[in-house]
């Protein structure tokens, strides 16, 4: 067994793999190191929690591959005073990472089961600056306001104007854009004084973003 003051080998490889794949932001790496991914996976998958792979969760959804979580987080260029919107809470893992890097996170989930489980896990880890809302990511309540950063964790065929309108001046949005089956491309939008500037990043694969609140199973 490794000494008590050293992380287990699988967690050491987890960090090493992120660095090898180009994640260099030390704040992001510390957040990824500090949030236990095994808390967010299904019990049967805990032995695989530190592998760099997506894993299935309830309601036919997934917890994203750690590299993709770190990559998207790094590209958000988060600051301590940022207010962040996440569309698609899933297991709550991405919101937990965000919570360590910004002032406030609002994460919206259409499945009640997932929202309740994510809320419980986040409370357990002391992520007190995260609010989990059961809702429709395509129809965000007006009172939610504007956001410095927006992160979409489900595939959209196009980014709706109603969502880009929520980006504060100087703010960023990242979303996987493309067909619901197959690969999508991560798109980065930056709001400048001249308007929205679009940049294509890497190809990814996400479950589709769907409108409405899911009916109870």
Coordinates of N, CA, C and O in Angstrom, one line a residue, residues 13-176:
X13 N -1.9 8.9 -11.4 CA -2.0 8.8 -12.9 C -3.1 9.7 -13.4 O -2.9 10.2 -14.5
X14 N -4.1 9.9 -12.7 CA -5.2 10.8 -13.1 C -4.6 12.2 -13.4 O -4.9 12.8 -14.4
X15 N -3.9 12.7 -12.4 CA -3.3 14.0 -12.5 C -2.2 14.1 -13.6 O -2.1 15.0 -14.4
X16 N -1.4 13.0 -13.7 CA -0.3 12.9 -14.7 C -0.9 12.9 -16.1 O -0.4 13.6 -17.0
X17 N -2.0 12.2 -16.3 CA -2.6 12.1 -17.6 C -3.2 13.5 -18.0 O -3.0 13.9 -19.2
X18 N -3.8 14.3 -17.1 CA -4.2 15.6 -17.4 C -3.1 16.5 -17.9 O -3.2 17.2 -18.9
X19 N -2.0 16.4 -17.2 CA -0.8 17.2 -17.6 C -0.3 16.8 -18.9 O 0.1 17.6 -19.7
X20 N -0.2 15.5 -19.1 CA 0.4 15.0 -20.4 C -0.5 15.4 -21.6 O 0.0 15.6 -22.7
X21 N -1.8 15.6 -21.3 CA -2.7 15.9 -22.4 C -2.9 17.5 -22.6 O -3.7 17.9 -23.4
X22 N -2.1 18.2 -21.8 CA -2.0 19.7 -22.1 C -2.7 20.6 -21.1 O -2.7 21.8 -21.3
X23 N -3.3 20.0 -20.0 CA -3.9 20.9 -19.0 C -2.8 21.5 -18.2 O -2.0 20.7 -17.5
X24 N -2.6 22.8 -18.2 CA -1.5 23.4 -17.5 C -1.9 24.4 -16.5 O -1.1 24.9 -15.7
X25 N -3.2 24.9 -16.4 CA -3.7 25.8 -15.5 C -3.6 25.2 -14.1 O -4.3 24.2 -13.8
X26 N -2.8 25.8 -13.2 CA -2.6 25.1 -11.9 C -3.9 25.2 -11.0 O -4.1 24.3 -10.2
X27 N -4.7 26.2 -11.2 CA -5.9 26.3 -10.4 C -6.9 25.2 -10.8 O -7.5 24.6 -10.0
X28 N -6.9 24.9 -12.1 CA -7.8 23.9 -12.6 C -7.3 22.5 -12.1 O -8.0 21.7 -11.7
X29 N -6.0 22.3 -12.2 CA -5.4 21.0 -11.8 C -5.6 20.8 -10.3 O -5.9 19.7 -9.8
X30 N -5.5 21.9 -9.5 CA -5.8 21.7 -8.0 C -7.3 21.4 -7.8 O -7.6 20.6 -6.9
X31 N -8.2 22.0 -8.6 CA -9.6 21.7 -8.4 C -9.9 20.3 -8.8 O -10.6 19.6 -8.1
X32 N -9.3 19.8 -9.9 CA -9.5 18.4 -10.3 C -8.9 17.5 -9.3 O -9.5 16.4 -9.0
X33 N -7.8 17.8 -8.6 CA -7.2 17.0 -7.6 C -8.1 17.0 -6.3 O -8.1 16.0 -5.6
X34 N -8.7 18.1 -6.0 CA -9.4 18.3 -4.7 C -10.8 17.7 -4.7 O -11.3 17.5 -3.6
X35 N -11.4 17.5 -5.9 CA -12.8 17.0 -5.9 C -12.7 15.5 -6.2 O -12.2 15.1 -7.2
X36 N -13.2 14.7 -5.3 CA -13.1 13.2 -5.5 C -14.1 12.7 -6.5 O -15.3 12.6 -6.2
X37 N -13.7 12.3 -7.7 CA -14.6 11.9 -8.7 C -15.4 10.6 -8.3 O -16.5 10.4 -8.8
X38 N -14.8 9.8 -7.5 CA -15.5 8.6 -7.1 C -16.8 8.8 -6.3 O -17.7 8.0 -6.3
X39 N -16.9 10.0 -5.8 CA -18.2 10.4 -5.1 C -19.3 10.6 -6.1 O -20.5 10.4 -5.8
X40 N -19.0 10.9 -7.4 CA -20.0 11.3 -8.4 C -20.3 10.2 -9.4 O -21.2 10.4 -10.2
X41 N -19.7 9.0 -9.3 CA -20.0 7.9 -10.2 C -20.9 6.9 -9.5 O -21.1 7.0 -8.3
X42 N -21.5 6.0 -10.3 CA -22.3 5.0 -9.8 C -21.5 4.0 -8.9 O -20.3 3.8 -9.2
X43 N -22.1 3.5 -7.9 CA -21.3 2.6 -7.0 C -20.6 1.5 -7.7 O -19.4 1.1 -7.4
X44 N -21.2 0.9 -8.8 CA -20.6 -0.2 -9.5 C -19.3 0.3 -10.3 O -18.5 -0.6 -10.7
X45 N -19.2 1.6 -10.5 CA -18.1 2.1 -11.3 C -17.0 2.8 -10.5 O -16.1 3.4 -11.1
X46 N -17.1 2.6 -9.2 CA -16.1 3.4 -8.3 C -14.7 2.9 -8.6 O -13.7 3.7 -8.5
X47 N -14.5 1.7 -8.9 CA -13.1 1.2 -9.2 C -12.5 1.9 -10.5 O -11.3 1.9 -10.7
X48 N -13.4 2.4 -11.4 CA -13.0 3.1 -12.6 C -13.1 4.6 -12.5 O -12.9 5.3 -13.5
X49 N -13.3 5.1 -11.3 CA -13.6 6.6 -11.2 C -12.5 7.4 -11.6 O -12.7 8.5 -12.1
X50 N -11.2 7.0 -11.5 CA -10.1 7.8 -11.8 C -9.5 7.6 -13.2 O -8.5 8.1 -13.6
X51 N -10.2 6.7 -14.0 CA -9.8 6.5 -15.4 C -10.3 7.7 -16.2 O -11.3 8.4 -15.9
X52 N -9.5 8.0 -17.3 CA -9.9 9.1 -18.2 C -10.9 8.7 -19.2 O -10.7 8.6 -20.4
X53 N -12.1 8.4 -18.7 CA -13.2 7.9 -19.5 C -14.5 8.4 -19.0 O -14.7 8.6 -17.8
X54 N -15.5 8.6 -19.9 CA -16.9 8.9 -19.5 C -17.5 7.7 -18.9 O -17.1 6.5 -19.3
X55 N -18.4 7.8 -17.9 CA -19.1 6.7 -17.3 C -20.6 7.0 -17.3 O -21.0 8.1 -17.2
X56 N -21.4 5.9 -17.3 CA -22.8 6.1 -17.3 C -23.3 6.4 -15.9 O -22.7 6.0 -14.9
X57 N -24.4 7.3 -15.9 CA -25.0 7.6 -14.6 C -26.5 7.3 -14.8 O -26.9 6.8 -15.9
X58 N -27.4 7.7 -13.9 CA -28.8 7.5 -14.0 C -29.4 8.3 -15.2 O -28.8 9.2 -15.7
X59 N -30.6 7.9 -15.6 CA -31.4 8.6 -16.6 C -30.8 8.6 -18.0 O -31.0 9.5 -18.8
X60 N -29.9 7.6 -18.2 CA -29.3 7.5 -19.5 C -28.2 8.6 -19.8 O -27.9 8.8 -21.0
X61 N -27.8 9.3 -18.8 CA -26.8 10.3 -18.9 C -25.4 9.8 -18.6 O -25.2 8.7 -18.3
X62 N -24.4 10.7 -18.7 CA -23.0 10.3 -18.4 C -22.3 11.4 -17.5 O -22.7 12.5 -17.5
X63 N -21.3 10.9 -16.8 CA -20.3 11.8 -16.2 C -19.2 11.9 -17.2 O -18.6 10.9 -17.7
X64 N -18.8 13.2 -17.6 CA -17.9 13.4 -18.7 C -16.5 12.9 -18.3 O -16.1 12.7 -17.2
X65 N -15.7 12.6 -19.4 CA -14.3 12.2 -19.3 C -13.6 13.3 -18.6 O -13.7 14.5 -18.9
X66 N -12.7 13.0 -17.6 CA -12.0 14.0 -16.8 C -11.2 15.0 -17.7 O -11.2 16.2 -17.4
X67 N -10.6 14.5 -18.8 CA -9.8 15.5 -19.6 C -10.8 16.5 -20.2 O -10.4 17.7 -20.3
X68 N -12.0 16.1 -20.6 CA -12.9 17.1 -21.2 C -13.4 18.1 -20.2 O -13.5 19.3 -20.4
X69 N -13.6 17.6 -19.0 CA -14.0 18.5 -17.8 C -12.9 19.5 -17.6 O -13.2 20.7 -17.5
X70 N -11.7 19.0 -17.5 CA -10.6 20.0 -17.3 C -10.4 20.9 -18.4 O -10.1 22.1 -18.2
X71 N -10.5 20.4 -19.7 CA -10.3 21.2 -20.9 C -11.3 22.3 -20.9 O -10.9 23.5 -21.2
X72 N -12.6 22.0 -20.8 CA -13.6 23.0 -20.8 C -13.5 24.0 -19.7 O -13.6 25.2 -19.9
X73 N -13.1 23.5 -18.5 CA -12.9 24.4 -17.4 C -11.8 25.4 -17.6 O -11.9 26.6 -17.4
X74 N -10.7 24.9 -18.2 CA -9.5 25.7 -18.4 C -9.8 26.8 -19.5 O -9.5 28.0 -19.3
X75 N -10.6 26.4 -20.5 CA -10.9 27.4 -21.6 C -11.9 28.5 -21.1 O -12.0 29.5 -21.7
X76 N -12.6 28.3 -19.9 CA -13.5 29.3 -19.4 C -12.7 30.5 -18.8 O -13.3 31.5 -18.5
X77 N -11.4 30.3 -18.5 CA -10.6 31.4 -18.0 C -11.3 32.0 -16.7 O -11.4 33.2 -16.6
X78 N -11.6 31.1 -15.8 CA -12.4 31.5 -14.6 C -11.6 32.4 -13.7 O -10.4 32.2 -13.4
X79 N -12.3 33.4 -13.1 CA -11.8 34.2 -12.1 C -12.6 34.1 -10.8 O -13.8 33.6 -10.8
X80 N -12.0 34.4 -9.7 CA -12.7 34.2 -8.4 C -14.0 34.9 -8.3 O -14.9 34.5 -7.5
X81 N -14.2 36.0 -9.0 CA -15.4 36.8 -8.8 C -16.5 36.5 -9.9 O -17.6 37.1 -9.9
X82 N -16.3 35.5 -10.7 CA -17.2 35.1 -11.8 C -18.5 34.4 -11.2 O -18.4 33.7 -10.3
X83 N -19.6 34.7 -11.9 CA -20.8 34.0 -11.7 C -21.0 33.1 -13.0 O -20.9 33.6 -14.1
X84 N -21.2 31.8 -12.7 CA -21.2 30.8 -13.8 C -22.6 30.1 -13.9 O -23.1 29.7 -12.9
X85 N -23.0 29.9 -15.1 CA -24.2 29.1 -15.4 C -23.7 27.8 -16.1 O -23.0 27.8 -17.0
X86 N -24.2 26.7 -15.5 CA -24.0 25.4 -16.2 C -25.3 24.8 -16.6 O -26.3 24.7 -15.9
X87 N -25.4 24.4 -17.9 CA -26.6 23.7 -18.4 C -26.3 22.2 -18.5 O -25.5 21.8 -19.2
X88 N -27.0 21.5 -17.6 CA -26.8 20.0 -17.5 C -26.0 19.6 -16.3 O -24.8 19.4 -16.5
X89 N -26.6 19.5 -15.2 CA -25.8 19.2 -13.9 C -25.3 17.8 -14.0 O -24.2 17.6 -13.4
X90 N -26.1 16.9 -14.5 CA -25.6 15.5 -14.5 C -25.4 15.0 -13.1 O -26.2 15.2 -12.2
X91 N -24.2 14.5 -12.9 CA -23.8 13.9 -11.5 C -23.5 15.0 -10.5 O -23.4 14.8 -9.3
X92 N -23.2 16.2 -11.1 CA -22.7 17.3 -10.2 C -21.2 17.5 -10.2 O -20.7 18.5 -9.6
X93 N -20.5 16.7 -10.9 CA -19.0 16.7 -10.9 C -18.5 18.0 -11.5 O -17.6 18.7 -10.9
X94 N -19.0 18.4 -12.6 CA -18.5 19.6 -13.3 C -18.8 20.8 -12.4 O -17.9 21.7 -12.2
X95 N -20.0 20.9 -11.8 CA -20.3 22.0 -10.9 C -19.4 22.1 -9.7 O -19.0 23.2 -9.2
X96 N -19.0 20.9 -9.2 CA -18.1 20.9 -8.0 C -16.7 21.4 -8.4 O -16.1 22.2 -7.6
X97 N -16.2 21.1 -9.6 CA -15.0 21.7 -10.1 C -15.1 23.2 -10.2 O -14.2 24.0 -9.7
X98 N -16.2 23.6 -10.8 CA -16.4 25.1 -11.0 C -16.4 25.8 -9.7 O -16.0 26.9 -9.6
X99 N -17.0 25.2 -8.7 CA -17.2 25.8 -7.4 C -15.9 26.2 -6.7 O -15.9 27.2 -5.9
X100 N -14.9 25.5 -7.1 CA -13.6 25.9 -6.5 C -12.9 27.0 -7.2 O -11.8 27.5 -6.7
X101 N -13.5 27.5 -8.3 CA -12.7 28.4 -9.1 C -13.5 29.8 -9.4 O -13.0 30.6 -10.1
X102 N -14.7 29.9 -8.8 CA -15.5 31.1 -9.0 C -16.3 31.4 -7.8 O -16.3 30.7 -6.8
X103 N -17.1 32.5 -7.9 CA -17.8 33.0 -6.8 C -19.1 32.3 -6.6 O -19.5 31.9 -5.5
X104 N -19.8 32.0 -7.7 CA -21.2 31.4 -7.7 C -21.4 30.5 -8.9 O -21.1 30.9 -10.0
X105 N -22.1 29.4 -8.7 CA -22.5 28.5 -9.8 C -24.0 28.3 -9.7 O -24.5 27.9 -8.7
X106 N -24.7 28.5 -10.8 CA -26.1 28.0 -11.0 C -26.0 26.9 -12.0 O -25.6 27.1 -13.2
X107 N -26.5 25.7 -11.6 CA -26.5 24.6 -12.5 C -27.9 24.1 -12.7 O -28.6 23.9 -11.7
X108 N -28.3 23.9 -13.9 CA -29.7 23.5 -14.3 C -29.7 22.1 -14.8 O -29.0 21.8 -15.7
X109 N -30.7 21.3 -14.3 CA -30.8 19.9 -14.7 C -32.3 19.6 -14.9 O -33.1 20.0 -14.1
X110 N -32.6 18.9 -16.0 CA -33.9 18.6 -16.4 C -34.5 17.3 -15.8 O -35.7 17.1 -15.8
X111 N -33.6 16.5 -15.2 CA -34.0 15.2 -14.6 C -34.0 15.5 -13.1 O -33.0 15.8 -12.5
X112 N -35.2 15.3 -12.4 CA -35.3 15.5 -11.0 C -34.3 14.6 -10.2 O -33.7 15.0 -9.2
X113 N -34.3 13.3 -10.6 CA -33.4 12.3 -9.9 C -31.9 12.8 -9.9 O -31.3 12.8 -8.9
X114 N -31.5 13.3 -11.1 CA -30.1 13.8 -11.1 C -29.9 15.1 -10.3 O -28.9 15.2 -9.7
X115 N -30.9 16.0 -10.4 CA -30.8 17.2 -9.7 C -30.7 17.0 -8.2 O -29.8 17.5 -7.5
X116 N -31.5 16.1 -7.7 CA -31.5 15.8 -6.2 C -30.2 15.1 -5.8 O -29.7 15.4 -4.8
X117 N -29.7 14.2 -6.6 CA -28.5 13.5 -6.3 C -27.3 14.5 -6.3 O -26.4 14.4 -5.5
X118 N -27.3 15.3 -7.4 CA -26.2 16.3 -7.5 C -26.2 17.2 -6.3 O -25.1 17.5 -5.7
X119 N -27.4 17.7 -5.9 CA -27.5 18.6 -4.8 C -26.9 18.0 -3.5 O -26.2 18.6 -2.7
X120 N -27.3 16.7 -3.3 CA -26.8 16.0 -2.1 C -25.3 15.9 -2.1 O -24.7 16.1 -1.1
X121 N -24.7 15.5 -3.2 CA -23.3 15.3 -3.3 C -22.5 16.6 -3.1 O -21.5 16.7 -2.4
X122 N -23.0 17.7 -3.7 CA -22.4 19.0 -3.5 C -22.5 19.5 -2.1 O -21.5 20.1 -1.6
X123 N -23.6 19.3 -1.4 CA -23.7 19.6 0.0 C -22.7 18.8 0.8 O -22.1 19.4 1.7
X124 N -22.6 17.6 0.5 CA -21.7 16.7 1.2 C -20.3 17.2 1.2 O -19.5 17.1 2.1
X125 N -19.9 17.7 0.0 CA -18.5 18.2 -0.2 C -18.3 19.7 0.2 O -17.2 20.2 0.0
X126 N -19.4 20.3 0.7 CA -19.3 21.7 1.1 C -19.2 22.7 0.0 O -18.6 23.8 0.2
X127 N -19.8 22.4 -1.1 CA -19.8 23.3 -2.3 C -21.0 24.3 -2.1 O -22.0 24.2 -2.8
X128 N -20.8 25.2 -1.1 CA -21.9 26.0 -0.7 C -22.3 27.1 -1.7 O -23.3 27.8 -1.5
X129 N -21.4 27.3 -2.7 CA -21.6 28.4 -3.7 C -22.3 27.9 -4.9 O -22.3 28.5 -6.0
X130 N -22.9 26.7 -4.9 CA -23.6 26.1 -6.0 C -25.0 25.9 -5.7 O -25.4 25.4 -4.7
X131 N -25.9 26.4 -6.6 CA -27.3 26.2 -6.6 C -27.7 25.2 -7.7 O -27.4 25.5 -8.9
X132 N -28.4 24.1 -7.3 CA -28.9 23.2 -8.3 C -30.4 23.5 -8.6 O -31.1 23.4 -7.6
X133 N -30.7 23.7 -9.8 CA -32.1 24.1 -10.1 C -32.7 23.0 -11.1 O -32.0 22.6 -12.1
X134 N -33.8 22.5 -10.8 CA -34.6 21.6 -11.7 C -35.2 22.6 -12.7 O -36.0 23.4 -12.4
X135 N -34.9 22.4 -14.0 CA -35.4 23.3 -15.0 C -35.0 22.9 -16.4 O -34.4 21.9 -16.6
X136 N -35.3 23.8 -17.3 CA -35.1 23.7 -18.7 C -34.0 24.6 -19.2 O -34.1 25.8 -19.1
X137 N -32.9 24.0 -19.6 CA -31.8 24.8 -20.0 C -32.0 25.6 -21.3 O -31.2 26.5 -21.6
X138 N -33.1 25.4 -22.0 CA -33.5 26.2 -23.1 C -34.5 27.3 -22.7 O -34.8 28.1 -23.6
X139 N -34.9 27.3 -21.5 CA -35.9 28.3 -21.0 C -35.5 28.8 -19.6 O -36.1 28.4 -18.6
X140 N -34.4 29.5 -19.5 CA -33.9 29.9 -18.2 C -34.7 31.1 -17.6 O -35.0 32.0 -18.3
X141 N -35.1 31.0 -16.4 CA -36.0 32.1 -15.8 C -35.3 33.4 -15.9 O -34.1 33.6 -15.7
X142 N -36.1 34.4 -16.2 CA -35.5 35.8 -16.3 C -34.8 36.3 -15.1 O -33.8 36.9 -15.2
X143 N -35.3 35.8 -13.9 CA -34.7 36.3 -12.7 C -33.3 35.7 -12.4 O -32.6 36.1 -11.5
X144 N -32.9 34.7 -13.2 CA -31.6 34.1 -13.1 C -30.5 35.2 -13.4 O -29.4 35.1 -13.0
X145 N -30.9 36.1 -14.3 CA -29.9 37.2 -14.6 C -28.9 36.8 -15.6 O -29.0 35.9 -16.5
X146 N -27.8 37.6 -15.6 CA -26.7 37.4 -16.5 C -25.5 36.7 -15.9 O -25.4 36.6 -14.6
X147 N -24.6 36.2 -16.7 CA -23.5 35.4 -16.2 C -22.2 35.7 -16.9 O -22.1 36.1 -18.1
X148 N -21.1 35.7 -16.1 CA -19.8 35.9 -16.7 C -19.3 34.7 -17.5 O -18.5 34.9 -18.5
X149 N -19.7 33.5 -17.2 CA -19.3 32.4 -17.9 C -20.5 31.4 -18.0 O -21.3 31.3 -17.0
X150 N -20.7 30.8 -19.2 CA -21.7 29.8 -19.4 C -21.1 28.5 -19.9 O -20.3 28.6 -20.9
X151 N -21.4 27.4 -19.3 CA -20.9 26.1 -19.8 C -22.1 25.2 -20.0 O -22.9 24.9 -19.2
X152 N -22.1 24.6 -21.3 CA -23.2 23.7 -21.6 C -22.6 22.3 -21.7 O -21.6 22.1 -22.4
X153 N -23.1 21.3 -21.0 CA -22.5 20.0 -21.0 C -23.4 19.0 -21.6 O -23.5 17.8 -21.2
X154 N -24.2 19.4 -22.7 CA -24.9 18.5 -23.5 C -24.9 19.1 -24.9 O -24.8 20.3 -25.1
X155 N -25.1 18.2 -25.9 CA -24.9 18.7 -27.3 C -26.1 19.4 -27.8 O -27.2 19.0 -27.7
X156 N -25.8 20.6 -28.4 CA -26.8 21.4 -29.0 C -26.6 21.5 -30.5 O -25.4 21.6 -30.9
X157 N -27.6 21.4 -31.3 CA -27.4 21.6 -32.8 C -27.0 23.0 -33.1 O -26.3 23.2 -34.1
X158 N -27.5 24.0 -32.3 CA -27.0 25.3 -32.4 C -27.2 26.0 -31.1 O -28.1 25.5 -30.3
X159 N -26.5 27.0 -30.8 CA -26.6 27.7 -29.5 C -27.7 28.7 -29.6 O -27.6 29.6 -30.5
X160 N -28.7 28.6 -28.8 CA -29.8 29.6 -29.0 C -29.5 31.0 -28.6 O -28.7 31.2 -27.6
X161 N -30.1 32.0 -29.2 CA -29.9 33.4 -28.9 C -30.3 33.7 -27.5 O -29.7 34.5 -26.8
X162 N -31.3 33.0 -27.0 CA -31.7 33.2 -25.6 C -30.6 32.9 -24.6 O -30.6 33.5 -23.5
X163 N -29.7 32.0 -25.0 CA -28.6 31.7 -24.1 C -27.4 32.6 -24.3 O -26.9 33.1 -23.3
X164 N -27.1 33.0 -25.5 CA -26.0 33.9 -25.7 C -26.3 35.3 -25.1 O -25.4 36.0 -24.7
X165 N -27.6 35.6 -25.1 CA -28.0 36.9 -24.5 C -27.7 37.0 -23.0 O -27.7 38.1 -22.5
X166 N -27.5 35.9 -22.4 CA -27.2 35.9 -20.9 C -25.7 36.1 -20.6 O -25.3 36.2 -19.5
X167 N -24.8 36.2 -21.7 CA -23.4 36.4 -21.4 C -23.1 37.9 -21.1 O -23.5 38.8 -21.9
X168 N -22.5 38.1 -20.0 CA -22.1 39.5 -19.7 C -21.0 40.0 -20.6 O -20.3 39.2 -21.3
X169 N -20.9 41.3 -20.8 CA -19.8 41.9 -21.6 C -18.4 41.3 -21.1 O -18.1 41.3 -19.9
X170 N -17.6 40.9 -22.1 CA -16.3 40.3 -21.7 C -16.5 38.8 -21.3 O -15.4 38.2 -21.0
X171 N -17.7 38.3 -21.3 CA -17.9 36.9 -20.8 C -17.7 35.8 -21.9 O -17.5 36.1 -23.1
X172 N -17.7 34.6 -21.5 CA -17.4 33.4 -22.3 C -18.6 32.4 -22.2 O -19.2 32.3 -21.2
X173 N -18.8 31.7 -23.3 CA -19.7 30.5 -23.3 C -19.0 29.4 -24.1 O -18.4 29.6 -25.1
X174 N -19.1 28.2 -23.5 CA -18.5 27.0 -24.2 C -19.7 26.0 -24.3 O -20.4 25.7 -23.3
X175 N -19.8 25.4 -25.5 CA -20.9 24.4 -25.7 C -20.5 23.4 -26.8 O -19.8 23.8 -27.8
X176 N -20.9 22.2 -26.6 CA -20.7 21.2 -27.7 C -21.8 21.4 -28.8 O -23.0 21.3 -28.4

